[in-house]
Amino acid sequence: MKSLISLLILLTLTSFISQAQEFRAGPLAGFGVSQVDGDGYAGFHKVGLNLGAFVSRELSPRWDIQLDIAYMQKGSRKKPNIEQNNTDDYEIDLGYIQFPLVAKYKAKQMSFELGLSIGTLLHDDEFRDEQSIKGLEGVPPFKSMEYATVLGLNYHFTERLWINGRFLYSLNRIRVPYDGQIPVYDPRKHWLSRKPGQYNNNLVFSVYYSINRL
């Protein structure tokens, strides 16, 4: 079912962009640092890959529209700190196929972007003291779909090569509250859904290269 949803999203968005007379395409590669708001641990300590491709279309001298299709690793990580007498060892490991669609405003060598991203969950696991607790009683499953806001900044070295930094935050909760074993995320701090649970919070840094105009 998740594969079918991903395929429909891909076909719909790619068809929309390819209606234009020409568009750019190429690979992207980078990494992200992540945390899960609501797991009881703070800090962007989980590092993961961001690998995929993009297509973009120039709408005007100032505006572009761009679609990425990428495999993105997310989650959270808490390592023990013996010096502080903290023995917590915890990890959330998530992998998504992500479809960020953004509008980009260009100003000299910089461009600013804003958009939405849809992600389908490919794999997930959760560890305490290096032991998987996925599927145990009282451990809620992760949702198969994620919807997120995207806010980004690009620096263009050339017309074909640029670097990108993005902030992504879940619009929907990726998991319901953890049955009290992990402190529930304060819904007053979440600016849209107002629902207790867990939310992906990601910073992603990538390099883009445009192969050609198609």
Backbone as JSON Lines, residues from 0, in Angstrom:
{"i":0,"aa":"M","n":[0.83,-1.2,0.0],"ca":[0.0,0.0,0.0],"c":[0.87,1.26,0.0]}
{"i":1,"aa":"K","n":[1.93,1.26,0.82],"ca":[2.82,2.41,0.86],"c":[3.51,2.62,-0.47]}
{"i":2,"aa":"S","n":[3.89,1.52,-1.14],"ca":[4.53,1.64,-2.45],"c":[3.59,2.23,-3.48]}
{"i":3,"aa":"L","n":[2.32,1.84,-3.42],"ca":[1.33,2.39,-4.35],"c":[1.13,3.88,-4.12]}
{"i":4,"aa":"I","n":[1.04,4.29,-2.85],"ca":[0.89,5.72,-2.53],"c":[2.09,6.5,-3.03]}
{"i":5,"aa":"S","n":[3.3,5.98,-2.82],"ca":[4.51,6.65,-3.28],"c":[4.52,6.8,-4.79]}
{"i":6,"aa":"L","n":[4.1,5.76,-5.5],"ca":[4.07,5.8,-6.95],"c":[3.08,6.84,-7.45]}
{"i":7,"aa":"L","n":[1.91,6.91,-6.83],"ca":[0.9,7.89,-7.24],"c":[1.39,9.31,-7.01]}
{"i":8,"aa":"I","n":[2.05,9.54,-5.86],"ca":[2.61,10.86,-5.57],"c":[3.65,11.22,-6.62]}
{"i":9,"aa":"L","n":[4.53,10.29,-6.91],"ca":[5.6,10.52,-7.87],"c":[5.05,10.85,-9.25]}
{"i":10,"aa":"L","n":[4.1,10.07,-9.73],"ca":[3.53,10.29,-11.05],"c":[2.8,11.62,-11.13]}
{"i":11,"aa":"T","n":[2.05,11.95,-10.08],"ca":[1.28,13.2,-10.1],"c":[2.19,14.43,-10.12]}
{"i":12,"aa":"L","n":[3.18,14.47,-9.22],"ca":[4.03,15.65,-9.13],"c":[4.97,15.75,-10.32]}
{"i":13,"aa":"T","n":[5.52,14.62,-10.78],"ca":[6.4,14.65,-11.93],"c":[5.65,15.07,-13.19]}
{"i":14,"aa":"S","n":[4.43,14.6,-13.34],"ca":[3.61,15.0,-14.47],"c":[3.35,16.49,-14.47]}
{"i":15,"aa":"F","n":[3.11,17.04,-13.28],"ca":[2.84,18.48,-13.16],"c":[4.04,19.29,-13.64]}
{"i":16,"aa":"I","n":[5.23,18.92,-13.18],"ca":[6.42,19.67,-13.55],"c":[6.77,19.47,-15.02]}
{"i":17,"aa":"S","n":[6.6,18.26,-15.53],"ca":[7.02,17.96,-16.89],"c":[6.1,18.55,-17.95]}
{"i":18,"aa":"Q","n":[5.01,19.22,-17.53],"ca":[4.17,19.92,-18.48],"c":[4.92,21.1,-19.1]}
{"i":19,"aa":"A","n":[5.93,21.58,-18.41],"ca":[6.71,22.7,-18.91],"c":[7.54,22.26,-20.11]}
{"i":20,"aa":"Q","n":[7.98,23.26,-20.91],"ca":[8.73,22.96,-22.12],"c":[10.12,22.42,-21.8]}
{"i":21,"aa":"E","n":[10.7,22.85,-20.7],"ca":[12.0,22.33,-20.31],"c":[12.12,22.36,-18.8]}
{"i":22,"aa":"F","n":[12.94,21.46,-18.27],"ca":[13.21,21.45,-16.84],"c":[14.59,20.88,-16.59]}
{"i":23,"aa":"R","n":[15.1,21.12,-15.41],"ca":[16.41,20.62,-15.01],"c":[16.23,19.35,-14.18]}
{"i":24,"aa":"A","n":[17.26,18.52,-14.2],"ca":[17.23,17.3,-13.4],"c":[18.65,16.92,-13.02]}
{"i":25,"aa":"G","n":[18.78,16.21,-11.9],"ca":[20.1,15.77,-11.49],"c":[20.07,15.09,-10.14]}
{"i":26,"aa":"P","n":[21.24,14.65,-9.67],"ca":[21.33,13.96,-8.38],"c":[21.49,14.94,-7.22]}
{"i":27,"aa":"L","n":[21.21,14.46,-6.03],"ca":[21.46,15.19,-4.8],"c":[22.02,14.22,-3.77]}
{"i":28,"aa":"A","n":[22.87,14.72,-2.91],"ca":[23.46,13.88,-1.87],"c":[23.78,14.75,-0.66]}
{"i":29,"aa":"G","n":[23.54,14.22,0.51],"ca":[23.84,14.98,1.71],"c":[23.55,14.18,2.96]}
{"i":30,"aa":"F","n":[23.37,14.9,4.06],"ca":[23.11,14.25,5.34],"c":[22.16,15.13,6.15]}
{"i":31,"aa":"G","n":[21.54,14.51,7.14],"ca":[20.66,15.24,8.02],"c":[20.98,14.95,9.48]}
{"i":32,"aa":"V","n":[20.64,15.9,10.34],"ca":[20.7,15.68,11.79],"c":[19.27,15.81,12.31]}
{"i":33,"aa":"S","n":[18.87,14.9,13.18],"ca":[17.46,14.77,13.53],"c":[17.25,14.62,15.02]}
{"i":34,"aa":"Q","n":[16.05,14.98,15.43],"ca":[15.54,14.61,16.74],"c":[14.05,14.34,16.59]}
{"i":35,"aa":"V","n":[13.48,13.67,17.56],"ca":[12.04,13.39,17.59],"c":[11.47,14.13,18.78]}
{"i":36,"aa":"D","n":[10.73,15.19,18.5],"ca":[10.08,15.92,19.59],"c":[9.01,15.03,20.22]}
{"i":37,"aa":"G","n":[9.12,14.83,21.51],"ca":[8.17,13.98,22.21],"c":[8.76,12.69,22.72]}
{"i":38,"aa":"D","n":[10.05,12.43,22.42],"ca":[10.65,11.19,22.92],"c":[11.31,11.38,24.28]}
{"i":39,"aa":"G","n":[11.31,12.62,24.78],"ca":[11.88,12.88,26.09],"c":[13.35,13.25,26.07]}
{"i":40,"aa":"Y","n":[13.97,13.3,24.87],"ca":[15.38,13.64,24.76],"c":[15.54,14.8,23.77]}
{"i":41,"aa":"A","n":[16.37,15.75,24.11],"ca":[16.58,16.92,23.26],"c":[17.92,16.84,22.55]}
{"i":42,"aa":"G","n":[18.0,17.47,21.38],"ca":[19.27,17.55,20.66],"c":[19.25,16.81,19.34]}
{"i":43,"aa":"F","n":[19.9,17.41,18.33],"ca":[19.99,16.8,17.0],"c":[21.17,15.84,16.97]}
{"i":44,"aa":"H","n":[21.01,14.69,17.61],"ca":[22.1,13.75,17.77],"c":[22.05,12.56,16.8]}
{"i":45,"aa":"K","n":[20.98,12.44,16.05],"ca":[20.84,11.34,15.09],"c":[21.29,11.84,13.72]}
{"i":46,"aa":"V","n":[22.28,11.19,13.13],"ca":[22.81,11.57,11.82],"c":[22.38,10.53,10.79]}
{"i":47,"aa":"G","n":[21.92,11.01,9.62],"ca":[21.45,10.08,8.59],"c":[21.71,10.6,7.19]}
{"i":48,"aa":"L","n":[21.53,9.73,6.22],"ca":[21.77,10.07,4.81],"c":[20.56,10.75,4.18]}
{"i":49,"aa":"N","n":[20.83,11.53,3.15],"ca":[19.8,12.09,2.28],"c":[20.29,11.93,0.85]}
{"i":50,"aa":"L","n":[19.73,10.96,0.12],"ca":[20.21,10.62,-1.22],"c":[19.04,10.53,-2.19]}
{"i":51,"aa":"G","n":[19.21,11.13,-3.37],"ca":[18.11,11.05,-4.33],"c":[18.38,11.84,-5.59]}
{"i":52,"aa":"A","n":[17.3,12.41,-6.14],"ca":[17.37,13.18,-7.38],"c":[16.31,14.27,-7.34]}
{"i":53,"aa":"F","n":[16.4,15.21,-8.28],"ca":[15.46,16.31,-8.31],"c":[15.1,16.66,-9.76]}
{"i":54,"aa":"V","n":[13.98,17.34,-9.91],"ca":[13.61,18.0,-11.16],"c":[13.14,19.39,-10.8]}
{"i":55,"aa":"S","n":[13.45,20.39,-11.64],"ca":[13.03,21.75,-11.36],"c":[12.67,22.46,-12.66]}
{"i":56,"aa":"R","n":[11.88,23.49,-12.53],"ca":[11.42,24.27,-13.68],"c":[11.47,25.75,-13.34]}
{"i":57,"aa":"E","n":[12.06,26.55,-14.2],"ca":[12.08,27.99,-14.02],"c":[10.75,28.58,-14.45]}
{"i":58,"aa":"L","n":[10.07,29.23,-13.52],"ca":[8.78,29.85,-13.81],"c":[8.93,31.3,-14.27]}
{"i":59,"aa":"S","n":[9.99,31.96,-13.77],"ca":[10.29,33.34,-14.14],"c":[11.75,33.57,-13.8]}
{"i":60,"aa":"P","n":[12.31,34.74,-14.13],"ca":[13.71,35.0,-13.75],"c":[13.96,34.9,-12.26]}
{"i":61,"aa":"R","n":[12.94,35.08,-11.44],"ca":[13.11,35.04,-9.98],"c":[12.6,33.76,-9.33]}
{"i":62,"aa":"W","n":[11.7,33.04,-9.96],"ca":[11.0,31.93,-9.31],"c":[11.24,30.6,-10.02]}
{"i":63,"aa":"D","n":[11.52,29.57,-9.23],"ca":[11.59,28.18,-9.69],"c":[10.63,27.34,-8.87]}
{"i":64,"aa":"I","n":[10.27,26.18,-9.42],"ca":[9.58,25.16,-8.64],"c":[10.39,23.88,-8.74]}
{"i":65,"aa":"Q","n":[10.54,23.16,-7.63],"ca":[11.44,22.0,-7.59],"c":[10.82,20.86,-6.8]}
{"i":66,"aa":"L","n":[10.99,19.65,-7.32],"ca":[10.56,18.43,-6.65],"c":[11.75,17.53,-6.43]}
{"i":67,"aa":"D","n":[11.96,17.08,-5.19],"ca":[12.99,16.1,-4.86],"c":[12.34,14.74,-4.61]}
{"i":68,"aa":"I","n":[13.08,13.7,-4.91],"ca":[12.69,12.34,-4.56],"c":[13.91,11.72,-3.89]}
{"i":69,"aa":"A","n":[13.84,11.49,-2.59],"ca":[15.05,11.11,-1.86],"c":[14.75,10.11,-0.76]}
{"i":70,"aa":"Y","n":[15.77,9.3,-0.48],"ca":[15.75,8.44,0.7],"c":[16.36,9.23,1.84]}
{"i":71,"aa":"M","n":[15.62,9.38,2.94],"ca":[16.07,10.2,4.06],"c":[15.98,9.4,5.36]}
{"i":72,"aa":"Q","n":[17.07,9.4,6.11],"ca":[17.1,8.74,7.41],"c":[16.81,9.76,8.51]}
{"i":73,"aa":"K","n":[15.93,9.4,9.43],"ca":[15.53,10.29,10.52],"c":[15.55,9.51,11.83]}
{"i":74,"aa":"G","n":[15.16,10.2,12.91],"ca":[15.07,9.53,14.2],"c":[15.67,10.35,15.32]}
{"i":75,"aa":"S","n":[16.12,9.66,16.36],"ca":[16.74,10.34,17.5],"c":[17.77,9.41,18.13]}
{"i":76,"aa":"R","n":[18.66,10.02,18.93],"ca":[19.72,9.23,19.57],"c":[20.08,9.84,20.91]}
{"i":77,"aa":"K","n":[20.15,9.0,21.92],"ca":[20.63,9.4,23.26],"c":[21.66,8.38,23.71]}
{"i":78,"aa":"K","n":[22.91,8.84,23.82],"ca":[23.98,7.96,24.26],"c":[24.22,8.13,25.76]}
{"i":79,"aa":"P","n":[24.69,7.07,26.42],"ca":[25.0,7.19,27.86],"c":[26.12,8.19,28.1]}
{"i":80,"aa":"N","n":[26.07,8.85,29.24],"ca":[27.13,9.77,29.66],"c":[27.52,9.4,31.09]}
{"i":81,"aa":"I","n":[28.55,8.59,31.17],"ca":[28.97,8.06,32.47],"c":[29.44,9.18,33.39]}
{"i":82,"aa":"E","n":[30.11,10.21,32.82],"ca":[30.63,11.3,33.63],"c":[29.5,12.04,34.34]}
{"i":83,"aa":"Q","n":[28.33,12.1,33.72],"ca":[27.17,12.77,34.31],"c":[26.23,11.78,35.0]}
{"i":84,"aa":"N","n":[26.69,10.54,35.15],"ca":[25.9,9.49,35.8],"c":[24.56,9.27,35.1]}
{"i":85,"aa":"N","n":[24.61,9.34,33.76],"ca":[23.41,9.15,32.94],"c":[23.62,7.92,32.08]}
{"i":86,"aa":"T","n":[22.85,6.86,32.35],"ca":[23.05,5.59,31.64],"c":[22.02,5.35,30.54]}
{"i":87,"aa":"D","n":[21.17,6.33,30.25],"ca":[20.16,6.16,29.21],"c":[20.81,5.89,27.86]}
{"i":88,"aa":"D","n":[20.4,4.81,27.21],"ca":[20.87,4.46,25.86],"c":[19.63,4.21,25.02]}
{"i":89,"aa":"Y","n":[19.32,5.14,24.14],"ca":[18.03,5.09,23.43],"c":[18.23,5.55,21.99]}
{"i":90,"aa":"E","n":[17.48,4.93,21.06],"ca":[17.59,5.31,19.64],"c":[16.28,5.01,18.91]}
{"i":91,"aa":"I","n":[15.87,5.96,18.08],"ca":[14.8,5.75,17.09],"c":[15.44,5.8,15.72]}
{"i":92,"aa":"D","n":[15.2,4.78,14.92],"ca":[15.8,4.66,13.58],"c":[14.68,4.6,12.55]}
{"i":93,"aa":"L","n":[14.56,5.64,11.72],"ca":[13.49,5.73,10.73],"c":[14.08,5.98,9.34]}
{"i":94,"aa":"G","n":[13.45,5.41,8.33],"ca":[13.86,5.64,6.94],"c":[12.65,5.94,6.08]}
{"i":95,"aa":"Y","n":[12.69,7.04,5.34],"ca":[11.56,7.48,4.52],"c":[11.99,7.65,3.06]}
{"i":96,"aa":"I","n":[11.03,7.45,2.15],"ca":[11.13,8.03,0.81],"c":[10.4,9.36,0.9]}
{"i":97,"aa":"Q","n":[11.14,10.44,0.63],"ca":[10.62,11.79,0.85],"c":[10.38,12.5,-0.47]}
{"i":98,"aa":"F","n":[9.28,13.26,-0.56],"ca":[8.92,14.0,-1.76],"c":[8.73,15.48,-1.4]}
{"i":99,"aa":"P","n":[9.81,16.25,-1.24],"ca":[9.66,17.68,-0.97],"c":[9.36,18.45,-2.27]}
{"i":100,"aa":"L","n":[8.34,19.28,-2.24],"ca":[7.98,20.16,-3.36],"c":[8.09,21.59,-2.85]}
{"i":101,"aa":"V","n":[8.99,22.39,-3.47],"ca":[9.24,23.74,-2.96],"c":[9.18,24.77,-4.08]}
{"i":102,"aa":"A","n":[8.8,25.99,-3.71],"ca":[8.94,27.17,-4.56],"c":[10.19,27.91,-4.12]}
{"i":103,"aa":"K","n":[11.03,28.33,-5.1],"ca":[12.31,28.96,-4.8],"c":[12.33,30.38,-5.37]}
{"i":104,"aa":"Y","n":[12.75,31.32,-4.51],"ca":[12.92,32.71,-4.94],"c":[14.41,33.01,-5.03]}
{"i":105,"aa":"K","n":[14.87,33.46,-6.21],"ca":[16.29,33.66,-6.46],"c":[16.69,35.12,-6.27]}
{"i":106,"aa":"A","n":[17.85,35.33,-5.6],"ca":[18.42,36.66,-5.42],"c":[19.93,36.53,-5.53]}
{"i":107,"aa":"K","n":[20.47,36.9,-6.7],"ca":[21.89,36.75,-7.01],"c":[22.31,35.29,-6.85]}
{"i":108,"aa":"Q","n":[23.31,35.02,-5.99],"ca":[23.77,33.63,-5.83],"c":[22.99,32.85,-4.79]}
{"i":109,"aa":"M","n":[22.04,33.49,-4.14],"ca":[21.23,32.85,-3.11],"c":[19.83,32.57,-3.64]}
{"i":110,"aa":"S","n":[19.18,31.59,-3.06],"ca":[17.76,31.37,-3.3],"c":[17.12,30.86,-2.01]}
{"i":111,"aa":"F","n":[15.89,31.26,-1.8],"ca":[15.14,30.91,-0.61],"c":[13.96,30.03,-1.02]}
{"i":112,"aa":"E","n":[13.63,29.03,-0.23],"ca":[12.6,28.09,-0.63],"c":[11.63,27.8,0.5]}
{"i":113,"aa":"L","n":[10.4,27.52,0.09],"ca":[9.34,27.2,1.03],"c":[8.43,26.18,0.36]}
{"i":114,"aa":"G","n":[8.0,25.15,1.11],"ca":[7.13,24.15,0.52],"c":[6.68,23.11,1.51]}
{"i":115,"aa":"L","n":[6.22,22.01,0.95],"ca":[5.7,20.89,1.73],"c":[6.39,19.6,1.29]}
{"i":116,"aa":"S","n":[6.43,18.64,2.19],"ca":[7.04,17.35,1.89],"c":[6.12,16.23,2.34]}
{"i":117,"aa":"I","n":[6.02,15.21,1.51],"ca":[5.29,13.99,1.85],"c":[6.3,12.84,1.95]}
{"i":118,"aa":"G","n":[6.24,12.08,3.04],"ca":[7.15,10.97,3.22],"c":[6.41,9.67,3.49]}
{"i":119,"aa":"T","n":[6.89,8.6,2.9],"ca":[6.35,7.27,3.19],"c":[7.41,6.46,3.95]}
{"i":120,"aa":"L","n":[7.01,5.86,5.04],"ca":[7.94,5.15,5.92],"c":[8.34,3.81,5.29]}
{"i":121,"aa":"L","n":[9.64,3.62,5.11],"ca":[10.16,2.36,4.56],"c":[10.54,1.37,5.65]}
{"i":122,"aa":"H","n":[11.16,1.86,6.7],"ca":[11.58,0.97,7.79],"c":[11.63,1.77,9.08]}
{"i":123,"aa":"D","n":[11.5,1.08,10.2],"ca":[11.57,1.74,11.5],"c":[12.0,0.73,12.55]}
{"i":124,"aa":"D","n":[12.67,1.24,13.56],"ca":[13.03,0.43,14.72],"c":[13.29,1.36,15.89]}
{"i":125,"aa":"E","n":[13.31,0.78,17.06],"ca":[13.49,1.54,18.29],"c":[14.29,0.68,19.26]}
{"i":126,"aa":"F","n":[15.28,1.3,19.93],"ca":[16.2,0.52,20.76],"c":[16.33,1.15,22.14]}
{"i":127,"aa":"R","n":[16.37,0.29,23.15],"ca":[16.75,0.67,24.5],"c":[17.88,-0.26,24.94]}
{"i":128,"aa":"D","n":[18.99,0.35,25.37],"ca":[20.17,-0.44,25.77],"c":[20.56,-1.41,24.66]}
{"i":129,"aa":"E","n":[20.49,-0.91,23.41],"ca":[20.9,-1.65,22.2],"c":[20.01,-2.85,21.91]}
{"i":130,"aa":"Q","n":[18.86,-2.95,22.57],"ca":[17.91,-4.03,22.32],"c":[16.65,-3.45,21.66]}
{"i":131,"aa":"S","n":[16.22,-4.07,20.57],"ca":[15.03,-3.59,19.87],"c":[13.79,-3.8,20.73]}
{"i":132,"aa":"I","n":[12.97,-2.76,20.81],"ca":[11.7,-2.87,21.54],"c":[10.51,-2.73,20.6]}
{"i":133,"aa":"K","n":[10.78,-2.75,19.3],"ca":[9.7,-2.63,18.31],"c":[8.71,-3.78,18.48]}
{"i":134,"aa":"G","n":[7.43,-3.47,18.52],"ca":[6.4,-4.48,18.6],"c":[6.08,-4.98,19.99]}
{"i":135,"aa":"L","n":[6.84,-4.54,20.99],"ca":[6.55,-4.98,22.35],"c":[5.26,-4.33,22.85]}
{"i":136,"aa":"E","n":[4.66,-4.94,23.84],"ca":[3.41,-4.42,24.39],"c":[3.63,-3.01,24.95]}
{"i":137,"aa":"G","n":[2.72,-2.11,24.6],"ca":[2.81,-0.73,25.05],"c":[3.65,0.17,24.18]}
{"i":138,"aa":"V","n":[4.31,-0.39,23.15],"ca":[5.13,0.41,22.23],"c":[4.31,0.7,20.98]}
{"i":139,"aa":"P","n":[3.86,1.95,20.77],"ca":[3.0,2.25,19.62],"c":[3.78,2.22,18.31]}
{"i":140,"aa":"P","n":[3.12,1.84,17.22],"ca":[3.8,1.82,15.92],"c":[3.92,3.22,15.34]}
{"i":141,"aa":"F","n":[4.86,3.39,14.42],"ca":[5.01,4.65,13.7],"c":[4.04,4.69,12.53]}
{"i":142,"aa":"K","n":[3.55,5.87,12.22],"ca":[2.6,6.03,11.12],"c":[3.32,5.87,9.78]}
{"i":143,"aa":"S","n":[2.61,5.36,8.79],"ca":[3.21,5.07,7.49],"c":[3.45,6.31,6.64]}
{"i":144,"aa":"M","n":[2.75,7.43,6.95],"ca":[2.89,8.65,6.16],"c":[3.26,9.82,7.06]}
{"i":145,"aa":"E","n":[4.09,10.7,6.51],"ca":[4.45,11.94,7.21],"c":[4.26,13.12,6.27]}
{"i":146,"aa":"Y","n":[3.72,14.22,6.79],"ca":[3.57,15.46,6.05],"c":[4.35,16.52,6.81]}
{"i":147,"aa":"A","n":[5.19,17.27,6.1],"ca":[6.09,18.2,6.79],"c":[6.21,19.52,6.06]}
{"i":148,"aa":"T","n":[6.45,20.58,6.82],"ca":[6.8,21.86,6.24],"c":[8.27,21.85,5.86]}
{"i":149,"aa":"V","n":[8.62,22.65,4.84],"ca":[10.0,22.76,4.37],"c":[10.37,24.24,4.26]}
{"i":150,"aa":"L","n":[11.49,24.59,4.88],"ca":[12.02,25.95,4.78],"c":[13.51,25.82,4.49]}
{"i":151,"aa":"G","n":[14.0,26.45,3.4],"ca":[15.38,26.21,3.02],"c":[16.08,27.42,2.44]}
{"i":152,"aa":"L","n":[17.42,27.27,2.33],"ca":[18.29,28.29,1.78],"c":[19.32,27.62,0.88]}
{"i":153,"aa":"N","n":[19.56,28.19,-0.3],"ca":[20.52,27.65,-1.26],"c":[21.61,28.68,-1.56]}
{"i":154,"aa":"Y","n":[22.83,28.17,-1.77],"ca":[23.91,29.01,-2.29],"c":[24.39,28.38,-3.59]}
{"i":155,"aa":"H","n":[24.33,29.15,-4.69],"ca":[24.64,28.65,-6.02],"c":[26.07,29.02,-6.4]}
{"i":156,"aa":"F","n":[26.94,28.0,-6.51],"ca":[28.31,28.23,-6.97],"c":[28.3,28.54,-8.47]}
{"i":157,"aa":"T","n":[27.52,27.76,-9.22],"ca":[27.33,27.98,-10.65],"c":[25.85,27.73,-10.95]}
{"i":158,"aa":"E","n":[25.49,27.83,-12.2],"ca":[24.11,27.56,-12.6],"c":[23.73,26.11,-12.35]}
{"i":159,"aa":"R","n":[24.74,25.24,-12.36],"ca":[24.48,23.8,-12.22],"c":[24.76,23.24,-10.83]}
{"i":160,"aa":"L","n":[25.56,23.9,-10.03],"ca":[26.0,23.34,-8.76],"c":[25.62,24.28,-7.62]}
{"i":161,"aa":"W","n":[24.96,23.72,-6.59],"ca":[24.62,24.52,-5.42],"c":[24.51,23.64,-4.18]}
{"i":162,"aa":"I","n":[24.59,24.29,-3.02],"ca":[24.4,23.6,-1.74],"c":[23.11,24.11,-1.12]}
{"i":163,"aa":"N","n":[22.51,23.27,-0.3],"ca":[21.2,23.54,0.27],"c":[21.16,23.19,1.75]}
{"i":164,"aa":"G","n":[20.52,24.03,2.53],"ca":[20.22,23.72,3.92],"c":[18.72,23.83,4.14]}
{"i":165,"aa":"R","n":[18.13,22.84,4.8],"ca":[16.68,22.82,4.99],"c":[16.3,22.47,6.42]}
{"i":166,"aa":"F","n":[15.18,23.05,6.83],"ca":[14.54,22.69,8.08],"c":[13.19,22.06,7.74]}
{"i":167,"aa":"L","n":[12.96,20.84,8.24],"ca":[11.7,20.14,8.02],"c":[11.08,19.8,9.38]}
{"i":168,"aa":"Y","n":[9.76,20.01,9.47],"ca":[9.08,19.69,10.72],"c":[7.72,19.06,10.4]}
{"i":169,"aa":"S","n":[7.42,17.96,11.1],"ca":[6.18,17.22,10.85],"c":[4.95,18.08,11.09]}
{"i":170,"aa":"L","n":[4.01,18.02,10.15],"ca":[2.69,18.6,10.36],"c":[1.79,17.65,11.13]}
{"i":171,"aa":"N","n":[1.92,16.37,10.83],"ca":[1.15,15.35,11.56],"c":[2.09,14.61,12.51]}
{"i":172,"aa":"R","n":[1.54,14.05,13.57],"ca":[2.38,13.29,14.5],"c":[2.79,11.97,13.84]}
{"i":173,"aa":"I","n":[4.04,11.59,14.04],"ca":[4.54,10.35,13.46],"c":[4.21,9.14,14.33]}
{"i":174,"aa":"R","n":[3.78,9.44,15.58],"ca":[3.39,8.35,16.48],"c":[2.55,8.95,17.62]}
{"i":175,"aa":"V","n":[1.58,8.18,18.07],"ca":[0.74,8.62,19.2],"c":[1.56,8.59,20.47]}
{"i":176,"aa":"P","n":[1.09,9.18,21.57],"ca":[1.85,9.18,22.82],"c":[2.28,7.78,23.25]}
{"i":177,"aa":"Y","n":[3.4,7.75,23.94],"ca":[4.09,6.5,24.24],"c":[3.57,5.79,25.48]}
{"i":178,"aa":"D","n":[2.32,5.93,25.78],"ca":[1.71,5.2,26.9],"c":[2.32,5.56,28.25]}
{"i":179,"aa":"G","n":[2.89,6.78,28.32],"ca":[3.4,7.26,29.59],"c":[4.82,6.87,29.91]}
{"i":180,"aa":"Q","n":[5.41,5.88,29.19],"ca":[6.76,5.46,29.52],"c":[7.79,6.51,29.08]}
{"i":181,"aa":"I","n":[7.46,7.26,28.01],"ca":[8.28,8.37,27.58],"c":[7.41,9.61,27.71]}
{"i":182,"aa":"P","n":[7.91,10.71,28.29],"ca":[7.07,11.89,28.48],"c":[6.39,12.33,27.2]}
{"i":183,"aa":"V","n":[5.12,12.63,27.28],"ca":[4.34,13.03,26.12],"c":[4.71,14.45,25.71]}
{"i":184,"aa":"Y","n":[4.84,14.67,24.43],"ca":[5.16,15.99,23.9],"c":[4.05,16.97,24.25]}
{"i":185,"aa":"D","n":[4.41,18.14,24.76],"ca":[3.44,19.14,25.18],"c":[2.73,19.7,23.96]}
{"i":186,"aa":"P","n":[1.42,19.46,23.79],"ca":[0.73,19.91,22.58],"c":[0.69,21.42,22.43]}
{"i":187,"aa":"R","n":[0.86,22.16,23.52],"ca":[0.85,23.62,23.44],"c":[2.08,24.15,22.7]}
{"i":188,"aa":"K","n":[3.11,23.32,22.55],"ca":[4.33,23.75,21.87],"c":[4.29,23.43,20.37]}
{"i":189,"aa":"H","n":[3.31,22.71,19.92],"ca":[3.24,22.38,18.5],"c":[2.27,23.34,17.83]}
{"i":190,"aa":"W","n":[2.76,24.02,16.79],"ca":[2.06,25.21,16.28],"c":[0.87,24.91,15.4]}
{"i":191,"aa":"L","n":[0.62,23.67,15.02],"ca":[-0.49,23.41,14.12],"c":[-1.47,22.37,14.64]}
{"i":192,"aa":"S","n":[-1.01,21.13,14.85],"ca":[-1.95,20.04,15.09],"c":[-2.55,20.05,16.49]}
{"i":193,"aa":"R","n":[-1.79,20.57,17.48],"ca":[-2.26,20.59,18.86],"c":[-2.59,19.19,19.39]}
{"i":194,"aa":"K","n":[-1.92,18.17,18.86],"ca":[-2.16,16.81,19.31],"c":[-0.92,16.28,20.0]}
{"i":195,"aa":"P","n":[-1.06,15.64,21.16],"ca":[0.11,15.05,21.82],"c":[0.63,13.87,21.02]}
{"i":196,"aa":"G","n":[1.93,13.69,21.04],"ca":[2.54,12.59,20.31],"c":[3.98,12.92,19.99]}
{"i":197,"aa":"Q","n":[4.51,12.32,18.92],"ca":[5.9,12.53,18.53],"c":[5.95,13.1,17.11]}
{"i":198,"aa":"Y","n":[6.97,13.97,16.87],"ca":[7.09,14.7,15.61],"c":[8.55,14.73,15.16]}
{"i":199,"aa":"N","n":[8.78,14.51,13.87],"ca":[10.12,14.62,13.32],"c":[10.56,16.08,13.25]}
{"i":200,"aa":"N","n":[11.81,16.31,13.62],"ca":[12.41,17.64,13.6],"c":[13.78,17.49,12.96]}
{"i":201,"aa":"N","n":[13.98,18.02,11.73],"ca":[15.15,17.69,10.94],"c":[15.84,18.91,10.35]}
{"i":202,"aa":"L","n":[17.18,18.87,10.35],"ca":[18.01,19.8,9.6],"c":[18.77,18.98,8.57]}
{"i":203,"aa":"V","n":[18.68,19.38,7.29],"ca":[19.25,18.59,6.2],"c":[20.17,19.48,5.36]}
{"i":204,"aa":"F","n":[21.35,18.95,5.01],"ca":[22.34,19.69,4.22],"c":[22.72,18.83,3.02]}
{"i":205,"aa":"S","n":[22.59,19.39,1.81],"ca":[22.78,18.58,0.6],"c":[23.48,19.38,-0.48]}
{"i":206,"aa":"V","n":[24.09,18.64,-1.4],"ca":[24.7,19.19,-2.62],"c":[23.83,18.77,-3.8]}
{"i":207,"aa":"Y","n":[23.53,19.73,-4.69],"ca":[22.72,19.47,-5.88],"c":[23.57,19.73,-7.13]}
{"i":208,"aa":"Y","n":[23.38,18.87,-8.14],"ca":[24.08,19.08,-9.41],"c":[23.1,18.85,-10.55]}
{"i":209,"aa":"S","n":[22.94,19.87,-11.38],"ca":[22.05,19.77,-12.53],"c":[22.82,19.21,-13.72]}
{"i":210,"aa":"I","n":[22.39,18.03,-14.19],"ca":[23.08,17.38,-15.3],"c":[22.9,18.15,-16.59]}
{"i":211,"aa":"N","n":[21.65,18.58,-16.85],"ca":[21.38,19.24,-18.12],"c":[20.0,19.85,-18.1]}
{"i":212,"aa":"R","n":[19.69,20.61,-19.14],"ca":[18.35,21.06,-19.41],"c":[17.67,20.03,-20.31]}
{"i":213,"aa":"L","n":[16.55,19.51,-19.92],"ca":[15.88,18.44,-20.67],"c":[14.71,19.0,-21.47]}
